[in-house]
mmCIF file of C-alpha atoms and ligand atoms in Angstrom:
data_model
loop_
_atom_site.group_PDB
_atom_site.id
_atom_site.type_symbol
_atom_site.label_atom_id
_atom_site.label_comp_id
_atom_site.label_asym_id
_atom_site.label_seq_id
_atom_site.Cartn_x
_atom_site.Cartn_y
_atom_site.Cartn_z
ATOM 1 C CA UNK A 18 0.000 0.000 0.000
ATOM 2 C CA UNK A 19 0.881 3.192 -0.978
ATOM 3 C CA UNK A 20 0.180 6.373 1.675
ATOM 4 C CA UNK A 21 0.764 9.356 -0.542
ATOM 5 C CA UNK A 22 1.152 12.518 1.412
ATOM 6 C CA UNK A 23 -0.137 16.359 0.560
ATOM 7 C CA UNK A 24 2.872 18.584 -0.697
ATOM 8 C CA UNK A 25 3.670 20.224 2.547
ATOM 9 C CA UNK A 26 3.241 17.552 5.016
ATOM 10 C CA UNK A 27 4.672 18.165 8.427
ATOM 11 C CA UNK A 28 6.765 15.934 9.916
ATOM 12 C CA UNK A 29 4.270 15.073 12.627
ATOM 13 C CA UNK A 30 1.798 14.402 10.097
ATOM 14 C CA UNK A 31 4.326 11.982 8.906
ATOM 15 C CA UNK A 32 5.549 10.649 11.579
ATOM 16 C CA UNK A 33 1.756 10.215 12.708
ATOM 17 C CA UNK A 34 1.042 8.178 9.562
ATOM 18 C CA UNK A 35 4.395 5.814 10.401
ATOM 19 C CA UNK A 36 3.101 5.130 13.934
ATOM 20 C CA UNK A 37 -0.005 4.237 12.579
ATOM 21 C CA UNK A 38 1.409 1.690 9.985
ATOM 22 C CA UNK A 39 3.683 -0.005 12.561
ATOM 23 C CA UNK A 40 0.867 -0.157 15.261
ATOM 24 C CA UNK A 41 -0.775 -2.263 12.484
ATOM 25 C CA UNK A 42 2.205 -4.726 12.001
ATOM 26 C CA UNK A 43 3.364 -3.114 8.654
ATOM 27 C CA UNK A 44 7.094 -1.785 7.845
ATOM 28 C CA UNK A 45 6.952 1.752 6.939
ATOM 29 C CA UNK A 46 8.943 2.775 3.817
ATOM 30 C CA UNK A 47 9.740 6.631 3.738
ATOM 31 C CA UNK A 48 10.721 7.902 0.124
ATOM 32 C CA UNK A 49 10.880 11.783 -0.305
ATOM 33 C CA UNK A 50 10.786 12.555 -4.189
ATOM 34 C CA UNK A 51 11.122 15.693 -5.677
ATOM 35 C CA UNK A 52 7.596 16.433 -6.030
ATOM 36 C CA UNK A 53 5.873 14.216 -3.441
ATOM 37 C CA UNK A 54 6.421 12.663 -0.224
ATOM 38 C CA UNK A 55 5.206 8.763 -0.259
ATOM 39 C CA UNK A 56 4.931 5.942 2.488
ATOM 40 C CA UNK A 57 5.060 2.714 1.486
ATOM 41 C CA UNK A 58 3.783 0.312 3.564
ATOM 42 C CA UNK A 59 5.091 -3.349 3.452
ATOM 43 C CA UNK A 60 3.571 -6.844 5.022
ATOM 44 C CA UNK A 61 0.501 -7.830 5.786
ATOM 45 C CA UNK A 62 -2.112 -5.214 4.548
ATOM 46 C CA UNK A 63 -4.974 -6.723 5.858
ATOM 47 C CA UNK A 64 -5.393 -4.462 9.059
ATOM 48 C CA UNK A 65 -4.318 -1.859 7.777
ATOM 49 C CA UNK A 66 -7.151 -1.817 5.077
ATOM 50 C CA UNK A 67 -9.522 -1.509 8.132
ATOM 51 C CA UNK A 68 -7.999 1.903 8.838
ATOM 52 C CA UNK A 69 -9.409 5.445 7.393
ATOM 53 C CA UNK A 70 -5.897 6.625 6.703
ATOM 54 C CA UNK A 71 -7.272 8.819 3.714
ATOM 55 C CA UNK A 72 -8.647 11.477 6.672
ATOM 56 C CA UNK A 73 -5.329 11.609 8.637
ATOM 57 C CA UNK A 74 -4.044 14.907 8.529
ATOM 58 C CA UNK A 75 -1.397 15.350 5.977
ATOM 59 C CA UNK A 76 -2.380 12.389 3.824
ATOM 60 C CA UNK A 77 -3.867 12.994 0.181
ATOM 61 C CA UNK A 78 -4.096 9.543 -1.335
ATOM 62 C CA UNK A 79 -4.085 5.840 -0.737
ATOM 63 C CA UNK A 80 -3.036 3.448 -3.178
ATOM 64 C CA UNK A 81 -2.981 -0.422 -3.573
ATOM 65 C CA UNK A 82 -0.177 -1.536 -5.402
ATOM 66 C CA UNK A 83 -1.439 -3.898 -8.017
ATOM 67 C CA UNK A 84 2.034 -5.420 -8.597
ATOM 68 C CA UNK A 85 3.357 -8.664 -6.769
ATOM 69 C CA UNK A 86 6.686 -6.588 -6.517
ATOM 70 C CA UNK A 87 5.752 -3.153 -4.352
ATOM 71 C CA UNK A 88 9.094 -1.335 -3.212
ATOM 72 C CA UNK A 89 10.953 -2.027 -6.716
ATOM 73 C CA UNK A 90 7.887 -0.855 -8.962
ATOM 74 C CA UNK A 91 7.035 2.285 -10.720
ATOM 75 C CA UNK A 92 3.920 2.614 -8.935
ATOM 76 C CA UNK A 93 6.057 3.046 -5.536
ATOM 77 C CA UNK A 94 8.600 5.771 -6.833
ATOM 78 C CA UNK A 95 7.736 6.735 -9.934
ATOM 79 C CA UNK A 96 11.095 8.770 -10.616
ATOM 80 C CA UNK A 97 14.158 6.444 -11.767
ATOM 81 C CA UNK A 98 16.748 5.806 -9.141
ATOM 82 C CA UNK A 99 20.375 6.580 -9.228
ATOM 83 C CA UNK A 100 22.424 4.195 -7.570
ATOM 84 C CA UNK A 101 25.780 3.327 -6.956
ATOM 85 C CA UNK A 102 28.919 4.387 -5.150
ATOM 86 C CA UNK A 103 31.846 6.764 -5.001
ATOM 87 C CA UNK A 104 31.532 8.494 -8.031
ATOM 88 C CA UNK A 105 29.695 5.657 -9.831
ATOM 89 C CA UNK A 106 26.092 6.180 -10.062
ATOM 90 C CA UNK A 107 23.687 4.377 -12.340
ATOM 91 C CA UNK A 108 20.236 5.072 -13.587
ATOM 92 C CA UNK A 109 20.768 8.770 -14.132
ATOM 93 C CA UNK A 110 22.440 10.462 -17.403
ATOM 94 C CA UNK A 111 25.971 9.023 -17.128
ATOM 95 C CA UNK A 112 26.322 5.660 -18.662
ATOM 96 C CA UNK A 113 28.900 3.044 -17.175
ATOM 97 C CA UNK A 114 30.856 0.370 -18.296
ATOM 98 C CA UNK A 115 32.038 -2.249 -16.169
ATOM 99 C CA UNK A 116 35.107 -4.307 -17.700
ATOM 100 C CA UNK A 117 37.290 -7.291 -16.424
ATOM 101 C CA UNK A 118 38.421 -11.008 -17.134
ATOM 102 C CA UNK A 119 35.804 -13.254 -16.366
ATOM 103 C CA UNK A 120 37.940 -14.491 -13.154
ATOM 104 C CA UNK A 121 40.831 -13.260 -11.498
ATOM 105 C CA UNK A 122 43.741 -15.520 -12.847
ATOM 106 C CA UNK A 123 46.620 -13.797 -10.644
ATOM 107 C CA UNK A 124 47.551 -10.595 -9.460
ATOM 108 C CA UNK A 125 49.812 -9.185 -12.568
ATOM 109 C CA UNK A 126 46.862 -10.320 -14.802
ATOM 110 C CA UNK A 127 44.480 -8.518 -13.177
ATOM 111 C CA UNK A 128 46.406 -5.283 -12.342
ATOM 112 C CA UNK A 129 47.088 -5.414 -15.824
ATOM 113 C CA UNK A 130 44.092 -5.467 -17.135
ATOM 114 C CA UNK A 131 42.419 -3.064 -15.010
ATOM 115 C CA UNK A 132 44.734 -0.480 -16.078
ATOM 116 C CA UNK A 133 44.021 -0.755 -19.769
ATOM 117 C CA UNK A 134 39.836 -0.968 -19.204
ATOM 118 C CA UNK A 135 40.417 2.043 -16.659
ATOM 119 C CA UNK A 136 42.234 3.695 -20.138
ATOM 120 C CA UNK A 137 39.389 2.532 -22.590
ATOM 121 C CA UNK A 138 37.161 4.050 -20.612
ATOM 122 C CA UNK A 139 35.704 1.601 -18.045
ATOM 123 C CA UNK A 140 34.775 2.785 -14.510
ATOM 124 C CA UNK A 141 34.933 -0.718 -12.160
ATOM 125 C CA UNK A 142 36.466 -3.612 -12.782
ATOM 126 C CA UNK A 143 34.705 -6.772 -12.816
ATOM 127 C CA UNK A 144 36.591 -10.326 -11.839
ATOM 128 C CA UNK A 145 34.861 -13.301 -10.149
ATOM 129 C CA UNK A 146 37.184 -14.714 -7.178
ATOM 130 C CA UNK A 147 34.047 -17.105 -6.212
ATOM 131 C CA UNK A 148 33.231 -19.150 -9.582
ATOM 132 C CA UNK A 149 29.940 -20.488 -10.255
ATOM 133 C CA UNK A 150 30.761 -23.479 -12.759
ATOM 134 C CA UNK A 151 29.191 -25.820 -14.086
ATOM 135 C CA UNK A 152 31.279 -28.586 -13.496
ATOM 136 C CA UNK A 153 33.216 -29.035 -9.947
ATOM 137 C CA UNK A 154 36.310 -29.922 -12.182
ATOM 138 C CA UNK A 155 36.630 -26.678 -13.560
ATOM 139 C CA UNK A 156 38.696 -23.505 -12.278
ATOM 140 C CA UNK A 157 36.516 -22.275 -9.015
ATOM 141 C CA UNK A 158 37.933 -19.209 -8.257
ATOM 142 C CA UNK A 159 41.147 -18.270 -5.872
ATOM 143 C CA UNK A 160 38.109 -17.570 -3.431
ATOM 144 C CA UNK A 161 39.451 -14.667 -0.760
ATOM 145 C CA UNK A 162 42.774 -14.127 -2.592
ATOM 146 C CA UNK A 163 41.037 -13.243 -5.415
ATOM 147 C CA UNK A 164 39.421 -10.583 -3.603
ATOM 148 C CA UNK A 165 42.734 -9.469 -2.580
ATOM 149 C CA UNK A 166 43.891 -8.849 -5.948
ATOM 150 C CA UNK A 167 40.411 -7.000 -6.696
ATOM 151 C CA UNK A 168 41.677 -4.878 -3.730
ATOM 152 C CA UNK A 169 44.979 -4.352 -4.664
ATOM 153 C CA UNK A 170 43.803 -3.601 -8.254
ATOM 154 C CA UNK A 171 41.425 -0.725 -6.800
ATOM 155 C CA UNK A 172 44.408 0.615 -4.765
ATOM 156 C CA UNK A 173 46.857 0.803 -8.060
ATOM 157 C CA UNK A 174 44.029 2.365 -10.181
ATOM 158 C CA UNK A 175 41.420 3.862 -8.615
ATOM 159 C CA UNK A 176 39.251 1.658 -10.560
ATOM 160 C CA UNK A 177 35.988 0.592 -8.790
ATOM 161 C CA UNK A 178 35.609 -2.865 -8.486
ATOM 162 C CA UNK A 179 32.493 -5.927 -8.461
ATOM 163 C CA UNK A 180 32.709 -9.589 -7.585
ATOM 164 C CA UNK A 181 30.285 -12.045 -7.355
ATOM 165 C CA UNK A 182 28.629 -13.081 -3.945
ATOM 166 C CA UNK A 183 28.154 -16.906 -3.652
ATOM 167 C CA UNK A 184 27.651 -17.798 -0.602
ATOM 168 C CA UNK A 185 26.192 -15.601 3.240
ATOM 169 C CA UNK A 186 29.338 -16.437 4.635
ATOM 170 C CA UNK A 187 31.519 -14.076 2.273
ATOM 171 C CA UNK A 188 29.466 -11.185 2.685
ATOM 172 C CA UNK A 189 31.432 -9.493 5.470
ATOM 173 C CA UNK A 190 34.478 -9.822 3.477
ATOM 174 C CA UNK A 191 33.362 -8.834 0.159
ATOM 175 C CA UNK A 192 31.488 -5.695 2.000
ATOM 176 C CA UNK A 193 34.842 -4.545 3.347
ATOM 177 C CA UNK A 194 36.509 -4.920 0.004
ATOM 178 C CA UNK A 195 34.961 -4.601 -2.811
ATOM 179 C CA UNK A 196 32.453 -1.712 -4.195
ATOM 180 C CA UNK A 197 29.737 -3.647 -5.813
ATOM 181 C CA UNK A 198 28.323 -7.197 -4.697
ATOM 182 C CA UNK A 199 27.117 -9.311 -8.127
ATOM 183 C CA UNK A 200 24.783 -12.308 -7.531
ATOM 184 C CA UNK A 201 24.979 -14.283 -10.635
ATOM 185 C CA UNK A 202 22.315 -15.624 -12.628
ATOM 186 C CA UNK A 203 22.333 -18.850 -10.899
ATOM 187 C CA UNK A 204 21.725 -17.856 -7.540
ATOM 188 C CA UNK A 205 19.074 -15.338 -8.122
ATOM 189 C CA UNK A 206 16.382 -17.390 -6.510
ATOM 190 C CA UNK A 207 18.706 -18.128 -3.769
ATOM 191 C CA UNK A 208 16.438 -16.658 -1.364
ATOM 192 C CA UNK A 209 18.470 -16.959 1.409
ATOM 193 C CA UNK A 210 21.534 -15.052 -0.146
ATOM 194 C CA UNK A 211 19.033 -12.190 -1.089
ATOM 195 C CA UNK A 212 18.016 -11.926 2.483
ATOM 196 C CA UNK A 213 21.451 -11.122 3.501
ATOM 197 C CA UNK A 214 22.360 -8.868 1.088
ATOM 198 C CA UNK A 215 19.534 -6.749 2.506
ATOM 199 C CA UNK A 216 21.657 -6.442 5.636
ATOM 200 C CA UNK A 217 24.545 -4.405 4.322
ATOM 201 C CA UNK A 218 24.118 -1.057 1.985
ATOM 202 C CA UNK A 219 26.664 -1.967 -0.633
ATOM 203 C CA UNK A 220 25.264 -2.225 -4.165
ATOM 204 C CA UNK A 221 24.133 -5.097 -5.627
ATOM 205 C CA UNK A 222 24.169 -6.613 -9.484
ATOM 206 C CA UNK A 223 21.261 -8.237 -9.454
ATOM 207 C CA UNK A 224 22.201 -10.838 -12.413
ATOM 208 C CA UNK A 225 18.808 -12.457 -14.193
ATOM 209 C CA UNK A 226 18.129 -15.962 -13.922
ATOM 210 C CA UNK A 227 18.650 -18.362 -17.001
ATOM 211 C CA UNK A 228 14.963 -19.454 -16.575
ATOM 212 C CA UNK A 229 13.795 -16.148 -14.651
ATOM 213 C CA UNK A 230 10.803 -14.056 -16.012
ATOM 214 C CA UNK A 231 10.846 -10.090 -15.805
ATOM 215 C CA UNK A 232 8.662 -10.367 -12.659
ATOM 216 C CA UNK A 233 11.107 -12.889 -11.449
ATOM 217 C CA UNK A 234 13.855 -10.952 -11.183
ATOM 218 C CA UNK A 235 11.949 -7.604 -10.193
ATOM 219 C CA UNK A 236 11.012 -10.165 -7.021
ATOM 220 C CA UNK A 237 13.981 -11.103 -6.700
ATOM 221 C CA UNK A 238 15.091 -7.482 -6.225
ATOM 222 C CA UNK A 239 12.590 -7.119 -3.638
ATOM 223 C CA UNK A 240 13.722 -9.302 -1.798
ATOM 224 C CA UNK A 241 16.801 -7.514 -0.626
ATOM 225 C CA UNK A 242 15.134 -4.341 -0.927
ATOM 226 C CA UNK A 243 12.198 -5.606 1.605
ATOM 227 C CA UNK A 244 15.007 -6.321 3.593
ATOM 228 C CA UNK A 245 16.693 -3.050 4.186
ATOM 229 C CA UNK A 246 19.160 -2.608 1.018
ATOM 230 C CA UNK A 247 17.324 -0.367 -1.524
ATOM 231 C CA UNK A 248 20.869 -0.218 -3.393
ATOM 232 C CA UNK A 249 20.050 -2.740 -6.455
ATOM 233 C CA UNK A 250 20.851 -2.660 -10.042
ATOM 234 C CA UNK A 251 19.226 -5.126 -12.126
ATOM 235 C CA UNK A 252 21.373 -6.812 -14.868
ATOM 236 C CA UNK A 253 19.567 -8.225 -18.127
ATOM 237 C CA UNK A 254 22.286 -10.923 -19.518
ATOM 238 C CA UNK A 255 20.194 -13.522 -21.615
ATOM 239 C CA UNK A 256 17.925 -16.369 -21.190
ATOM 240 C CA UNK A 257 18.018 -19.919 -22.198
ATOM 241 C CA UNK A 258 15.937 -20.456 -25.066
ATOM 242 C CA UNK A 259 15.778 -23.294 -27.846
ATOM 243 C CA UNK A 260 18.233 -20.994 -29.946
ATOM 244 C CA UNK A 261 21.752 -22.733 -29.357
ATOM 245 C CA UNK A 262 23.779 -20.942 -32.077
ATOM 246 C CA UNK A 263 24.421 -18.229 -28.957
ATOM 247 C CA UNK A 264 25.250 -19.040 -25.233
ATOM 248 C CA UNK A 265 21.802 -17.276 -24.252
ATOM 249 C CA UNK A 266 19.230 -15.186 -25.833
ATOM 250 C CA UNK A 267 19.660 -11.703 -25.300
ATOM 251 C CA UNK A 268 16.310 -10.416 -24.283
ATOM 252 C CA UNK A 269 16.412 -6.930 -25.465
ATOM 253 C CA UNK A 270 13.319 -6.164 -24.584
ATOM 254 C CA UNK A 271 13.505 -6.652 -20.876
ATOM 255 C CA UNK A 272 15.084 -3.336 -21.091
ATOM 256 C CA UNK A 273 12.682 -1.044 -21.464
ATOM 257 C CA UNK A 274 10.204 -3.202 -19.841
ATOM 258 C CA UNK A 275 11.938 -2.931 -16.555
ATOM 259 C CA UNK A 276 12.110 0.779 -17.106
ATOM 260 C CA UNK A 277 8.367 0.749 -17.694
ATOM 261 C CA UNK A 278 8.123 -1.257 -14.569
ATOM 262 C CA UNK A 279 10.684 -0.579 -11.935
ATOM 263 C CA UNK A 280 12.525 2.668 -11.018
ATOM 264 C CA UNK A 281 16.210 0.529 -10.996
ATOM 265 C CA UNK A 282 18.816 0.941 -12.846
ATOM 266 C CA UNK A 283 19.162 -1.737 -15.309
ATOM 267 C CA UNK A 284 22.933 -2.699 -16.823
ATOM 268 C CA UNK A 285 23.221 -5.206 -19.973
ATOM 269 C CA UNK A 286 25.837 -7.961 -19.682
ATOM 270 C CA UNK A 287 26.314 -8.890 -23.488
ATOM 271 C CA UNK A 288 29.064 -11.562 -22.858
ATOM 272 C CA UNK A 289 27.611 -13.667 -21.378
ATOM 273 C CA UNK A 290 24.257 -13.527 -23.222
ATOM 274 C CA UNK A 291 25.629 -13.752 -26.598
ATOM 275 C CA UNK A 292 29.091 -15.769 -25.263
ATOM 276 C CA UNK A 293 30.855 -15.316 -28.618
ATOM 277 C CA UNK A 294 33.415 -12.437 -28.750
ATOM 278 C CA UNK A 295 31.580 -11.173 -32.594
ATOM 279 C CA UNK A 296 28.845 -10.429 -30.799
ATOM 280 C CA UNK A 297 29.915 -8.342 -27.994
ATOM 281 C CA UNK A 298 29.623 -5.376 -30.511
ATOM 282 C CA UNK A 299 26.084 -5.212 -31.731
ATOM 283 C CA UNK A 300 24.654 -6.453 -28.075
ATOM 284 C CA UNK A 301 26.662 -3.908 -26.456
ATOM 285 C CA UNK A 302 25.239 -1.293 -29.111
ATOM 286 C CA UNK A 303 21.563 -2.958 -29.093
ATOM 287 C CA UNK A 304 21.465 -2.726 -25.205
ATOM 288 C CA UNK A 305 22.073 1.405 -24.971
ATOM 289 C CA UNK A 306 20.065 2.086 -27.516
ATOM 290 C CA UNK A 307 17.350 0.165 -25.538
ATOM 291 C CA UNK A 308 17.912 2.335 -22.643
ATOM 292 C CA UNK A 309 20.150 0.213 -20.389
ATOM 293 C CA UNK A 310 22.438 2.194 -18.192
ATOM 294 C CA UNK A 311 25.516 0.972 -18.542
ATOM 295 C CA UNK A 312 27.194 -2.438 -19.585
ATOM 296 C CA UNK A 313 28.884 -5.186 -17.703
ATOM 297 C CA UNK A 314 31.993 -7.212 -20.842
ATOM 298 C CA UNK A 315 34.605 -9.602 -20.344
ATOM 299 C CA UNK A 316 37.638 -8.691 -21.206
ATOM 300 C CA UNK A 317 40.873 -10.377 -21.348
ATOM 301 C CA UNK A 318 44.309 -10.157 -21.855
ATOM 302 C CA UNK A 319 44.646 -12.966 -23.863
ATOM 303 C CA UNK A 320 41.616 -14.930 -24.520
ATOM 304 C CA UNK A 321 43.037 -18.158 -25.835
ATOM 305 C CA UNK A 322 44.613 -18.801 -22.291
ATOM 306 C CA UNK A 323 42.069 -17.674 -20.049
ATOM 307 C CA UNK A 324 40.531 -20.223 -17.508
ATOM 308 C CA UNK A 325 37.053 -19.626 -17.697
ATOM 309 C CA UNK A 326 34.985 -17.823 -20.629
ATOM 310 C CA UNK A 327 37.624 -17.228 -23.479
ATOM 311 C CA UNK A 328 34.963 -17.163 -26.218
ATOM 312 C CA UNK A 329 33.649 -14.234 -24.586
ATOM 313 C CA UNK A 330 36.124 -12.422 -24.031
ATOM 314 C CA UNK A 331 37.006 -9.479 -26.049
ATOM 315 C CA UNK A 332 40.868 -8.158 -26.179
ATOM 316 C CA UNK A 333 41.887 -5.023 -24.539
ATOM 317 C CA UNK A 334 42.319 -3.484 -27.809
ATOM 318 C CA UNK A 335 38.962 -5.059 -29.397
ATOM 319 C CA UNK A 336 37.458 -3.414 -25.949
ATOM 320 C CA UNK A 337 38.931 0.259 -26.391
ATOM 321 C CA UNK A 338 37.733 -0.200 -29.943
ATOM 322 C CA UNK A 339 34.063 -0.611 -29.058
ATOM 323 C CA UNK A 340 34.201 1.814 -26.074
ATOM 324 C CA UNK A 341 34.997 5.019 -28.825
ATOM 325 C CA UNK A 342 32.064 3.535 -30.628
ATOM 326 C CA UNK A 343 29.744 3.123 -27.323
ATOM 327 C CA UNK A 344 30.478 7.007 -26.714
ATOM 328 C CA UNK A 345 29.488 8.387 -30.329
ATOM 329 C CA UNK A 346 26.250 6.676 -30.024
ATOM 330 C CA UNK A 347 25.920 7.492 -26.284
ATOM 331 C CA UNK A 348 26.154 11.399 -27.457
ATOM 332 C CA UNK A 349 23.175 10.651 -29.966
ATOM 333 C CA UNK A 350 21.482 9.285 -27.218
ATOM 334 C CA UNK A 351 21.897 12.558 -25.472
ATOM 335 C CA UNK A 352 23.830 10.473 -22.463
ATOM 336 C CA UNK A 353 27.253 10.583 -21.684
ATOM 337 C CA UNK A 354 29.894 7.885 -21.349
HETATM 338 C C1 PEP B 13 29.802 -13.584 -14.371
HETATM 339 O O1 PEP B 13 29.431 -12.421 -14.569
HETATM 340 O O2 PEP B 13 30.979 -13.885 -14.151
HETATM 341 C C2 PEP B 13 28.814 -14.670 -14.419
HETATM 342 C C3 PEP B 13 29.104 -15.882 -13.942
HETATM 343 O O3 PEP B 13 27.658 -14.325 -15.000
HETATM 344 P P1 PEP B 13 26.204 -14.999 -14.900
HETATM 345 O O4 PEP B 13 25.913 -15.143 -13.434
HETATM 346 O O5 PEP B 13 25.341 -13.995 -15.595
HETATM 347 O O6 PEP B 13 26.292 -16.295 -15.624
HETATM 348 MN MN1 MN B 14 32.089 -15.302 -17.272
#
């Protein structure tokens, strides 16, 4: 439910309206937009459909939220968020692109690396340290060295820097080192894991499932922002479908939808949805013109060697290439990369 409040509420009136919503065993939700003050109120709506809250002073209009997904959706803020960190905001006019191997390899590699995305162009540097593979045989990661590295790499460039969140019991130390938290496509429905990542402020990459509808994954987000992060960036990087020529199927059209449906930021990870290196190009180009608000591409230092994701992966020089292309047609988008 949605407790929209008369431009020039007081603060008592508010506060009047919160008391009310927690004395009916609802969490209140305070969001203070530019034109309008709303309350959303979250849990169990039943008793508080019993109460007039209409004639409380202050209050101009309540609204059901029609969507299974309340906090996320348009209908709860209807202005887009920007969110991010130090310097890195998405969801507002400045585009980003976030650049990296697929895993950290070693430390030189991915010093390396970062230093020629950070000269392309790129603002954080992606590298997984915790591997989701397929099989248990393959490469898993170098775990919490790994993470070191990522650390070490954001100290030698200034390069912000994302890694994928596994598993509740890393949290703590990818909070203290690293600036975004990614859940991969494979643990989005990890329910458990979303839960947590409510708990610390950090922003998250919310990756979409293989399988995972659009309302899937704006659930999904709920999830951690129902519990107490509101920091989340979705991230549209392909479906399974029967189509096997490409790794996934880019669903294009999951960008605008979201925008239509949700105020967050939405990022396009083309690597992985199209996981052939020819195809980087036109996804990456397909994805801003869509609207999507920045880009998440492997990129690697040589591709033929790399342990996980070679295909993939473009070249530093293939990605510097594409990045003075992804600026000329961010200007004639009227953004700015
Ligand atoms: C990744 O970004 O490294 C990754 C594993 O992606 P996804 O979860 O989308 O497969
Ligand atoms: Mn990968």
């Amino acid at each position: 439910m949605i407790i929209v409040l008369k431009p020039g509420a007081t603060q008592a009136e508010i506060d009047h309206v919160i008391e009310k919503i927690e004395a009916a065993g609802c969490k209140p939700h305070l969001s203070r937009g530019v034109e309008r003050t709303i309350i959303g109120a979250i849990g169990d709506e039943s008793a508080l459909r019993n109460l007039p809250l209409e004639i409380l002073p202050g209050v101009d209009q309540v609204l059901q939220i029609q969507k299974p997904y309340k906090m996320v959706s348009r209908e709860f803020k209807t202005e887009p968020s920007v969110i991010g960190t130090g310097g890195v905001m998405l969801g507002g006019k400045r585009l980003h692109v976030m650049a990296g191997p697929c895993a950290v390899e070693n430390r030189e590699m991915l010093i390396g690396i970062a230093k020629q995305v950070k000269a392309a162009g790129a603002t954080v540097l992606r590298g997984g340290a915790f591997k989701p593979r397929t099989s248990p045989y393959a490469f898993q990661g170098l775990e919490a060295e790994g993470v070191r590295y990522l650390a070490d790499a954001r100290e030698e460039t200034g390069l912000l820097v994302a890694t994928e969140l596994m598993d509740p019991r890393d949290l703590e130390l990818l909070d203290r080192h690293v600036d975004f938290i990614q859940i991969g496509a494979r643990n989005m429905q990890n329910f458990r894991l979303l839960k947590e990542c409510g708990s610390v402020k950090k922003p998250i990459i919310l990756k979409r499932g293989l399988s995972a509808t659009i309302k899937d994954l704006l659930l999904s987000a709920e999830y951690i922002v129902a519990n107490g992060n509101p920091n989340v960036i979705l991230c549209e990087r392909g479906i399974r479908t029967f189509e096997d020529y490409t790794r996934n199927t880019l669903d294009i059209s999951a960008v605008p939808a979201i925008k239509t449906l949700s105020h967050l930021p939405i990022i396009v990870d083309p690597s992985h949805a199209g996981g052939r290196r020819d195809l980087v190009r036109p996804l990456s180009l397909a994805a801003l013109a869509a609207g999507a608000d920045g880009l998440m591409i492997e990129v690697h230092p040589n591709p033929e060697e790399a342990l996980s994701d070679g295909p993939q992966s473009l070249r530093p020089e293939g990605f510097a290439t594409l990045m003075e292309e992804l600026r000329r047609l961010a200007a004639f988008l009227g953004r700015e990369l």
